[in-house]
Coordinates of C-alpha atoms and ligand atoms in Angstrom, one line a residue:
X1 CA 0.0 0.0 0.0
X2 CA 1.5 3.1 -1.0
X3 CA 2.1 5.6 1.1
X4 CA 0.6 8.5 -1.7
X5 CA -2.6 6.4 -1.1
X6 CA -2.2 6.0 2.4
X7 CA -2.1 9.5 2.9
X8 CA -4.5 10.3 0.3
X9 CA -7.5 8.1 2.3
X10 CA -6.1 9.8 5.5
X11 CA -7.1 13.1 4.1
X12 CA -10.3 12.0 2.5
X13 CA -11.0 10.6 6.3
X14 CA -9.8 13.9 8.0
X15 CA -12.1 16.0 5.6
X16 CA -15.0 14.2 6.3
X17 CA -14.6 14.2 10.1
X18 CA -14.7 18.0 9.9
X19 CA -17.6 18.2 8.3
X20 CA -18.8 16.0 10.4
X21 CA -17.5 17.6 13.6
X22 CA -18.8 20.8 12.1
X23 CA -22.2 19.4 11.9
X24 CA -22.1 19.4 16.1
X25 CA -22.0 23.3 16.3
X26 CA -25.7 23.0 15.1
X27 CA -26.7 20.4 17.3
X28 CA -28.1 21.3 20.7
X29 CA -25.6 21.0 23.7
X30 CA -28.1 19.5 26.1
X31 CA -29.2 15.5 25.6
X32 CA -32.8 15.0 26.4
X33 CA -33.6 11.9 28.6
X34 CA -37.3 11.4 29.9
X35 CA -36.5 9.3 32.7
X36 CA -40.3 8.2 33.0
X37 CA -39.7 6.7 29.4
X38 CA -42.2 4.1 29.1
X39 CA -41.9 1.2 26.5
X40 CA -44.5 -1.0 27.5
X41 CA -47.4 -2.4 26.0
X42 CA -50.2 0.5 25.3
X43 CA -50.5 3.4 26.8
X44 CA -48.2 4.6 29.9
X45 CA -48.8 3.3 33.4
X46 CA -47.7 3.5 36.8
X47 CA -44.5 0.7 37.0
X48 CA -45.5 -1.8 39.5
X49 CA -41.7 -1.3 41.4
X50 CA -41.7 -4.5 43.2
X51 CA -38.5 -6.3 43.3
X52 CA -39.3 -10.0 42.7
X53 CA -36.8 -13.2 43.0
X54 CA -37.2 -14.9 39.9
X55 CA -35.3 -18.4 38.9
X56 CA -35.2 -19.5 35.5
X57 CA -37.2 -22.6 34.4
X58 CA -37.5 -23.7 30.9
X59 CA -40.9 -26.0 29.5
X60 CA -39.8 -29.1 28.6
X61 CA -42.3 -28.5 26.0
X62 CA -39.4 -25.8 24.5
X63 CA -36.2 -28.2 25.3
X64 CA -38.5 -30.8 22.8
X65 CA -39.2 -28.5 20.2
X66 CA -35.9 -28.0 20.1
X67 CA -34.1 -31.5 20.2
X68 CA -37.2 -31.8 17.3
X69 CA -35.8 -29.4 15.1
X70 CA -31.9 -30.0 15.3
X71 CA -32.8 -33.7 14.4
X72 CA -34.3 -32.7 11.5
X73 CA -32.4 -29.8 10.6
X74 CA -30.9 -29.8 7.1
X75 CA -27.0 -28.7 6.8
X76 CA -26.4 -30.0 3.3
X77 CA -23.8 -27.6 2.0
X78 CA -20.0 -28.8 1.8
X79 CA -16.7 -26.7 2.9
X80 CA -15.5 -25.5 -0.3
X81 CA -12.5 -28.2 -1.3
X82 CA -9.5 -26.0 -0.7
X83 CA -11.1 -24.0 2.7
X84 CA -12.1 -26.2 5.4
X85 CA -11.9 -22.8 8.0
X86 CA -14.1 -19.7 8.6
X87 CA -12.8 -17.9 5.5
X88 CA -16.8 -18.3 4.1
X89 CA -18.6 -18.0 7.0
X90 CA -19.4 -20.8 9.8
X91 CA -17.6 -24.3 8.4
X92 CA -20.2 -26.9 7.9
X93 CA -18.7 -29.8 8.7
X94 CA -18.0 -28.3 12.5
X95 CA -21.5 -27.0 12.1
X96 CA -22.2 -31.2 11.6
X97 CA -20.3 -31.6 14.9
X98 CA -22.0 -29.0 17.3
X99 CA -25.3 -30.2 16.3
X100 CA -23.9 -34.1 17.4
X101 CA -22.8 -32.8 20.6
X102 CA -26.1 -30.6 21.1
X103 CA -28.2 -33.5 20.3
X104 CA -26.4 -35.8 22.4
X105 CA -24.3 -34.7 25.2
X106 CA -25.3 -31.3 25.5
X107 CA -27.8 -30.5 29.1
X108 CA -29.5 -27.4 29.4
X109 CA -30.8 -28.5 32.9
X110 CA -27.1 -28.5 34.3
X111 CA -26.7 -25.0 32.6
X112 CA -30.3 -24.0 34.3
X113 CA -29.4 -24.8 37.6
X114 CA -25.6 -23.3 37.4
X115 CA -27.5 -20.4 36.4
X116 CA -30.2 -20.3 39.1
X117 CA -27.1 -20.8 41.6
X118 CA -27.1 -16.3 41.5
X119 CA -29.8 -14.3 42.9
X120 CA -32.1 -13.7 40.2
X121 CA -35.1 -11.0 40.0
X122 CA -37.1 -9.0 38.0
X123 CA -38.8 -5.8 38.3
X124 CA -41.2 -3.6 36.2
X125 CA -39.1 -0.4 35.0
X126 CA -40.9 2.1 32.1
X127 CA -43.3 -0.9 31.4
X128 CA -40.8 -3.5 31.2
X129 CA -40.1 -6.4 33.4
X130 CA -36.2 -6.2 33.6
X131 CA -34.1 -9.2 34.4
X132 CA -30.8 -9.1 36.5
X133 CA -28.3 -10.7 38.8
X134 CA -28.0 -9.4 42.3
X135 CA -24.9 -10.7 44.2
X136 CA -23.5 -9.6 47.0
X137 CA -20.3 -10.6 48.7
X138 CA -19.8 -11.7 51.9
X139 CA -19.1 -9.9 55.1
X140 CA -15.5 -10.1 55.4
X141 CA -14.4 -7.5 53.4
X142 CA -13.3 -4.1 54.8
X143 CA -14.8 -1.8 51.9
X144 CA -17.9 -3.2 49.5
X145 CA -18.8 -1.2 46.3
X146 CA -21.9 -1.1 43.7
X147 CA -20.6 -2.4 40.3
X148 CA -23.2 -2.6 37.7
X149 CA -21.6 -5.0 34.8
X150 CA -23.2 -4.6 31.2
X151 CA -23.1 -7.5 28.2
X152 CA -23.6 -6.5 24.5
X153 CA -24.5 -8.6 21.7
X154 CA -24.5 -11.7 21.0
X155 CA -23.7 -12.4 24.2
X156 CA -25.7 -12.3 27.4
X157 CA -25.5 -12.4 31.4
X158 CA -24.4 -15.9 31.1
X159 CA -21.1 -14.1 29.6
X160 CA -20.6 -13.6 33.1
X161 CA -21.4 -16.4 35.1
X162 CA -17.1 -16.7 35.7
X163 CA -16.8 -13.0 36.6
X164 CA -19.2 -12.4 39.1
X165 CA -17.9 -14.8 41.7
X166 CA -14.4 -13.4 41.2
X167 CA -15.7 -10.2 41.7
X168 CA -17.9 -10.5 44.7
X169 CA -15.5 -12.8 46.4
X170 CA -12.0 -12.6 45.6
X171 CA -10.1 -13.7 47.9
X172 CA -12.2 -16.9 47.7
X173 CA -10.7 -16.7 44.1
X174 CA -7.2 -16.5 44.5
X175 CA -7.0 -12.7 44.1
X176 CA -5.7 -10.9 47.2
X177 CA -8.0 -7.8 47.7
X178 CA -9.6 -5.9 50.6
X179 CA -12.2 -4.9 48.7
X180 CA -15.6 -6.7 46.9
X181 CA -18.0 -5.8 44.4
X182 CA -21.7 -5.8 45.1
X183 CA -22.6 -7.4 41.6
X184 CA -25.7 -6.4 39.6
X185 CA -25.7 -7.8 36.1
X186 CA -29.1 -7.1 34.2
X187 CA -29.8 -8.9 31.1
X188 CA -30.6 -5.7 28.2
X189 CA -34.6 -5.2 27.4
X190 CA -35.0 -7.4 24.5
X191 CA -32.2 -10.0 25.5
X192 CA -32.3 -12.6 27.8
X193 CA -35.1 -13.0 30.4
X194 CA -35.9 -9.2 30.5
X195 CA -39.0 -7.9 28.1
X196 CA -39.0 -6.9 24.8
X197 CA -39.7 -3.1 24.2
X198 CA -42.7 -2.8 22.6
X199 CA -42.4 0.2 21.1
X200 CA -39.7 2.1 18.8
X201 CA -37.2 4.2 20.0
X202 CA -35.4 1.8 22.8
X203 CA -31.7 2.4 22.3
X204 CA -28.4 2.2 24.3
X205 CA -29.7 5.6 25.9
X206 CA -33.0 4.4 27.0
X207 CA -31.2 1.3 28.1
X208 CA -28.6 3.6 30.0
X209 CA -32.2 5.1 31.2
X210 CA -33.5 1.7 32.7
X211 CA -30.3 1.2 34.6
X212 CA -29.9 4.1 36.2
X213 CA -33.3 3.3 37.1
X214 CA -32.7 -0.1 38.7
X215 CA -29.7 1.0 40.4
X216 CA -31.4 4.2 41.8
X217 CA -34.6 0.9 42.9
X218 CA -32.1 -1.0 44.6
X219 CA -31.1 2.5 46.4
X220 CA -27.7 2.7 44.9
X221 CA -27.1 6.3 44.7
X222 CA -23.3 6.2 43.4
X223 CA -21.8 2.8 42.1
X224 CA -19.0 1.7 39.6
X225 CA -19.9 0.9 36.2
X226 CA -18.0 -2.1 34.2
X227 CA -18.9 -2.3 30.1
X228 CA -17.5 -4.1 27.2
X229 CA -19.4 -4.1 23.5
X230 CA -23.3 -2.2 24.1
X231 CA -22.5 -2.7 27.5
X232 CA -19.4 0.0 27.1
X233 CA -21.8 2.8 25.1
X234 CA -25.0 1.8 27.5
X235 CA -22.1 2.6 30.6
X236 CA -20.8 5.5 29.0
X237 CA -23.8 7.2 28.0
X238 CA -24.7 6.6 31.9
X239 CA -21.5 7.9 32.8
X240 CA -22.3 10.7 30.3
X241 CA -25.9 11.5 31.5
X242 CA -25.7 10.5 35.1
X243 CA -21.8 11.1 35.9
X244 CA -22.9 12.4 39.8
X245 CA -24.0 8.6 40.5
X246 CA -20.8 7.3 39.0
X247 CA -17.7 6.2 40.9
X248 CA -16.1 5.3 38.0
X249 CA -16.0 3.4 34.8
X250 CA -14.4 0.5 33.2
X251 CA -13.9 -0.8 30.4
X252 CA -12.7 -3.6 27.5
X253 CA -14.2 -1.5 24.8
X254 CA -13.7 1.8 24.6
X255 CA -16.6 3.2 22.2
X256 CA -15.0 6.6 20.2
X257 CA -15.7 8.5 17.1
X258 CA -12.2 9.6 16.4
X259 CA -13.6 12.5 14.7
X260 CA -15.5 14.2 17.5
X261 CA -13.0 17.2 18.1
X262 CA -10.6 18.9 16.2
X263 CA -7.3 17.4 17.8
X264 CA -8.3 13.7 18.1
X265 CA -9.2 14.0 14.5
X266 CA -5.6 15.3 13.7
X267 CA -4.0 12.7 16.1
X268 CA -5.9 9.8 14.5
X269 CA -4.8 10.8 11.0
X270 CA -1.5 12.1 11.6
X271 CA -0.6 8.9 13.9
X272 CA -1.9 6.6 11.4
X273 CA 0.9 7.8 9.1
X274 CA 3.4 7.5 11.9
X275 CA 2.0 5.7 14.2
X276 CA 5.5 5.7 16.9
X277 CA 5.5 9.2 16.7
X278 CA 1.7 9.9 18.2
X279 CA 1.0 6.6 20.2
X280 CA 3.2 4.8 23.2
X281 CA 1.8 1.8 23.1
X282 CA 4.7 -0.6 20.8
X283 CA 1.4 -3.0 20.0
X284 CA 0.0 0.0 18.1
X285 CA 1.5 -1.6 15.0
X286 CA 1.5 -1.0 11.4
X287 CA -2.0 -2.2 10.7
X288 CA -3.4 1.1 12.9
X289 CA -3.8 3.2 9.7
X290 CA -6.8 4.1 7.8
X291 CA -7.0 2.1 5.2
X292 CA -6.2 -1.6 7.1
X293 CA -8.5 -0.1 9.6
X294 CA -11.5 0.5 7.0
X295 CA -10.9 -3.1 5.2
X296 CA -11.5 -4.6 8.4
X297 CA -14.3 -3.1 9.6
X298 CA -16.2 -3.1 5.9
X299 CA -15.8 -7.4 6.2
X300 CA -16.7 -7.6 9.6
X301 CA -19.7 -5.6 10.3
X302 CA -22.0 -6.6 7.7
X303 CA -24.1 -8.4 10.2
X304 CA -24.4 -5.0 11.7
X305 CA -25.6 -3.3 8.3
X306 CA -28.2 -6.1 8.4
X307 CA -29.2 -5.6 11.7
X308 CA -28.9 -2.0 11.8
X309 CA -31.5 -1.7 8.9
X310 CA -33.7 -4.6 8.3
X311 CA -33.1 -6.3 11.5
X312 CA -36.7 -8.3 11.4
X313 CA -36.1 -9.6 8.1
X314 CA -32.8 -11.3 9.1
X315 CA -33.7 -12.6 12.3
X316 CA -36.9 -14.6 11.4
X317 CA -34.9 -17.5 10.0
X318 CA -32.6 -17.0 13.0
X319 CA -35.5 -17.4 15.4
X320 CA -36.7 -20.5 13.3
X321 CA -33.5 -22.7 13.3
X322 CA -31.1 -23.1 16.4
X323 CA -28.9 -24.4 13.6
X324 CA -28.8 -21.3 11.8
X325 CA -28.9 -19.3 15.1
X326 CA -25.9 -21.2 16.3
X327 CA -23.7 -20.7 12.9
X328 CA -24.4 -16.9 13.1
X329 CA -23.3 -16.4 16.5
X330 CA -21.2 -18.7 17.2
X331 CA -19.0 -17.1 14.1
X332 CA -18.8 -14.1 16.1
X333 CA -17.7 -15.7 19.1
X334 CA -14.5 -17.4 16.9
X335 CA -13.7 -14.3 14.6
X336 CA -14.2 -11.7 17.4
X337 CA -11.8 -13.7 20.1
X338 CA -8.7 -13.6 17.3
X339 CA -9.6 -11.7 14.2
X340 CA -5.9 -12.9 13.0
X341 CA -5.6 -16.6 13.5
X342 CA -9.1 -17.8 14.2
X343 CA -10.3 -18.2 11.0
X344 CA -7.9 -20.2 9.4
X345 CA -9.3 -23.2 12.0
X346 CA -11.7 -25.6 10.5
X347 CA -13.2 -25.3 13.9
X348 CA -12.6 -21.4 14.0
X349 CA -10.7 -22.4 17.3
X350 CA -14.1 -22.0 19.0
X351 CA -12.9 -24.2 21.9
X352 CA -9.5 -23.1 22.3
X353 CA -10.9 -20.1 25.0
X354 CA -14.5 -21.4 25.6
X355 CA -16.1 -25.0 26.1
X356 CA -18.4 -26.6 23.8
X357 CA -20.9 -26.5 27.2
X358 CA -20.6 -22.9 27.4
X359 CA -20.9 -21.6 23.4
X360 CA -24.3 -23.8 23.4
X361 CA -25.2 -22.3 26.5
X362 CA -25.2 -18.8 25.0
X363 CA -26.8 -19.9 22.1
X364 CA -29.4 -21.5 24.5
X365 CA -30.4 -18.1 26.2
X366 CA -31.4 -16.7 22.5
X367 CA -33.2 -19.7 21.7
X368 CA -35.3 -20.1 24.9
X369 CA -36.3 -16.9 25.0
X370 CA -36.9 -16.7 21.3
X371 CA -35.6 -13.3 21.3
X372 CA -32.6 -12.8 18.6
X373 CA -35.1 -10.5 16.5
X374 CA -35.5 -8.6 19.8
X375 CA -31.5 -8.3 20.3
X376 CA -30.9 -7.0 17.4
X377 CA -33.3 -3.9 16.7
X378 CA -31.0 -2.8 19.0
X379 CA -29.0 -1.8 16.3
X380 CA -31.7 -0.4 14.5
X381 CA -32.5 1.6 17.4
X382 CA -28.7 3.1 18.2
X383 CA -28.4 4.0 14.6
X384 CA -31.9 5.9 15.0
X385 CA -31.4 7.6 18.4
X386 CA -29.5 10.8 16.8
X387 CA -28.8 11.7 20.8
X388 CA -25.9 9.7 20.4
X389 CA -24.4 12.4 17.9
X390 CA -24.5 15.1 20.8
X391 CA -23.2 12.6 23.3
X392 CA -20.6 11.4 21.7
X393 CA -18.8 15.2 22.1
X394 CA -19.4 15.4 25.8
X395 CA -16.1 15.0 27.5
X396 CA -15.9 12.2 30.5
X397 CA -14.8 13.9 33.6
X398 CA -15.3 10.6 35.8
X399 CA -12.1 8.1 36.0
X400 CA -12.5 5.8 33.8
X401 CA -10.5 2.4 33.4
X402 CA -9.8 0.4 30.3
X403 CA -8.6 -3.1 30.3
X404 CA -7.9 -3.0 26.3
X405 CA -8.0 -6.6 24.4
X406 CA -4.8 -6.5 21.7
X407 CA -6.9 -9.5 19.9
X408 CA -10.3 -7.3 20.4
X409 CA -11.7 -6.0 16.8
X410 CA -13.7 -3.0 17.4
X411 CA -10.9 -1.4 20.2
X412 CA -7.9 -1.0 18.8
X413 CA -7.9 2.8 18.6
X414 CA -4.3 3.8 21.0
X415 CA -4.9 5.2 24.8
X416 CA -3.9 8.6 23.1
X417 CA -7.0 8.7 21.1
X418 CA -9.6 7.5 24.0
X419 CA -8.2 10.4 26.0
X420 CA -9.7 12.9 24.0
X421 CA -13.1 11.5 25.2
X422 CA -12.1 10.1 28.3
X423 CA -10.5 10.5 31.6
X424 CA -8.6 7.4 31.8
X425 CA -6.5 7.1 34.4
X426 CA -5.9 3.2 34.2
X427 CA -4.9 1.6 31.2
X428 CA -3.3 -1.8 30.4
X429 CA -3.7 -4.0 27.5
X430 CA -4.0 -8.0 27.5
X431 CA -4.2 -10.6 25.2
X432 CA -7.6 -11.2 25.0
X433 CA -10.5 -10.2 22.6
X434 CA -14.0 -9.1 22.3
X435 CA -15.6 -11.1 25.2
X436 CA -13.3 -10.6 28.0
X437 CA -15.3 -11.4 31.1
X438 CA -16.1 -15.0 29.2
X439 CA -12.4 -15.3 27.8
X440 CA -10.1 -14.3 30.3
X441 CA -12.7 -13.7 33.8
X442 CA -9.9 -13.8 36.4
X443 CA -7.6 -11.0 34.0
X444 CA -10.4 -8.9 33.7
X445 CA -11.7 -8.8 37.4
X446 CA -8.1 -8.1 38.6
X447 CA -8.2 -5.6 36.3
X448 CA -11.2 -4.0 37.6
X449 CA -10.4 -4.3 41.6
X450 CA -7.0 -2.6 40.7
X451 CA -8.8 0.1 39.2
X452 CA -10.9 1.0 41.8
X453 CA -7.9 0.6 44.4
X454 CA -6.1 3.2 42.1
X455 CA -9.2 5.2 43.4
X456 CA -9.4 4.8 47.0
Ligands
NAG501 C1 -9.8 12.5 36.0 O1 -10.1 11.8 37.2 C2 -9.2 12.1 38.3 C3 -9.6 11.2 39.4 O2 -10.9 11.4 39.8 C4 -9.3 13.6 38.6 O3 -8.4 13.9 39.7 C5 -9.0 14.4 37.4 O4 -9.2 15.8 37.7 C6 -9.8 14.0 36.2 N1 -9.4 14.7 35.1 C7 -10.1 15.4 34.3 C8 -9.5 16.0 33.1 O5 -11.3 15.5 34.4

């Protein structure tokens, strides 16, 4: 790649980012939130606010339907001859496998139970009954803290069935720390056991919204915040919105538009040029440039153009075959561990970081539920919400900690460039990738108790 062109693309970029950063001066300072949003069915009501345990029990009528319909579901299409990997998508012939091991020695009861071993509960929240973990350590510790942990997609709360005992319980762990975390982990309206919204409009603000609702319920008034994929923009656009209940916030994605102001647009051209000259990190390598960066995100988000647009038209068949549902997340889960090496695996080295047990159990959570369609109109939604625009260019005064993953996709952009948007006043970087708390739980929850002693 020439450098002419190189430079040529980095101007093209820089140009548009103006015009885009010039756009903001027209855009209203102030970000509305209705905190008595409602997205229930019909017409707004009084939330019934009760807090009620809830524990997670499947039909068998659903577990039947299922085993029904991954005996008889039809993968017929063969690996092309010379690319037995992930180069074309989810590899068939593994596909053949995961269904064996589904059929036979896969048991969503064990999963179940594991699951109901937290404190589940649910509560009514601008119409909708929201699902979450509560968990609370025990009383040994000298100092106890809120920390409300957010998934994304595809994942779930099960993402963090590892995490939360490390993180209520340390020492219990192996991790020598004075302090706990008070855990609540709610599964996102529309995924997992919470409601659906039933109306448009429900993005990653109005989810920030219903959090800082169920915290403020559970009479948290300040608390930590802990985020990685929606869960990072749902956290920051709390920490943006709400930053007088936040301790602090971490993170293993860092969501930023380079272009918001005038300097991080200059940094993230000039130091994608010469990179050693504008970034500290040595693992900012030569791929950090504009061009690499725009060929990889064009091949890997067009599940997010899909979802982002017609998001009900591409998960009906998703909803209708755990087969298909499986190949389309599950591809997600191998490329977005190890964009670089993954995919030349004929099993997109699926298992290498997570068991066979615990990729069907995510894939189980969609499928019970029968709410992929759900999960994604919440990229519809984010793409809608044109709040995020004037939220984007508020500047985060709160400390905020990032825990970045060298093998992550969508997080690569250098400390230098986050601190335009962010305070961050901890920052290391790991080899792990997009779904930290599942990959690497114990490096991740270290990482977040040494944040918050960095703030004692
Ligand atoms: C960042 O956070 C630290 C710790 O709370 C604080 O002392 C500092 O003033 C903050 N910096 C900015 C630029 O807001």
């Amino acid at each position: 790649m020439g450098f002419k062109l190189q430079f040529f693309v980095g101007a093209l970029l820089a140009l548009g980012g103006y015009f885009i950063f010039s756009s903001y001066f027209s855009v209203p300072e102030k970000v509305e939130v209705d905190e008595k949003s409602w997205f229930g069915p019909g017409q707004p009501r009084k939330d019934d606010e009760t807090i009620r345990p809830f524990k997670i029990s499947v039909p068998d009528e659903v577990l039947n339907d299922l085993k029904n319909r991954l005996q008889s579901a039809r993968i017929s299409h063969e690996p092309l001859e010379d690319s037995n990997n992930f180069y074309y998508g989810f590899n068939s012939r593994y596909l053949q496998q995961i269904r064996e091991y589904w059929l036979k020695s896969y048991s969503w009861k064990k999963h179940e139970d594991q699951l109901n071993s937290f404190s589940h509960f649910k509560t009514q929240i601008g119409g909708i009954q929201v699902h979450f973990i509560h968990q609370k350590p025990p009383s040994s510790y000298q100092k106890t803290y809120p920390l409300l942990i957010v998934h994304g997609w595809p994942g779930n709360v099960y993402e963090f069935y590892k995490i939360i005992p490390l993180l209520t319980d340390p020492k219990k762990h192996g991790i020598s720390s004075e302090i706990a975390f008070e855990v609540v982990a709610p599964s996102i309206p529309g995924y997992g056991w919470s409601e659906s919204p039933h109306k448009t409009g429900y993005s990653q603000i109005e989810a920030a919204n219903t959090f800082q609702r169920l915290m403020t319920r559970l009479r948290f008034n300040k608390y930590y915040l802990q985020g990685g994929d929606w869960g990072s923009i749902i956290t920051v656009n709390m920490a943006r919105l709400w930053p007088e209940k936040i301790l602090g916030l971490h993170l293993n994605m860092v969501p930023i538009m380079p272009f918001t102001t005038f300097k991080c647009a200059f940094i993230h051209f000039m130091g994608s040029i010469f990179p050693s000259l504008f970034f500290s990190s040595p693992n900012v390598g030569p791929d950090h440039n504009a061009i690499e960066i725009f060929k990889r995100i064009t091949i890997e988000t067009g599940y997010m153009h899909l979802q982002a647009t017609r998001p009900d038209t591409v998960g009906t068949s998703l909803n209708d075959s755990p087969i298909g549902l499986a190949a389309y997340i599950l591809e997600k889960f191998s490329v977005w561990t190890n964009l670089k090496e993954n995919r030349d695996f004929p099993d997109g080295a699926l298992t290498k970081k997570f068991t066979m047990d615990e990729l069907l159990t995510i894939i189980m959570v969609y499928w019970v539920n029968g709410n992929i369609v759900n999960s994604q109109r919440f990229y519809r939604e984010h793409f809608l919400d044109t709040r995020h625009m004037q939220l984007n260019s508020h500047y985060i005064t709160i400390p905020v900690g990032h825990a970045s993953g060298l093998n992550e996709l969508f997080d690569r952009n250098p400390v230098e460039l986050s601190r335009c948007q962010l305070n961050i006043t901890h920052y290391n970087e790991y080899y792990f990738g997009h779904f930290a708390a599942f990959e690497e739980p114990k490096i991740l929850a270290q990482d977040v108790l040494d944040f918050v002693k960095t703030l004692q």
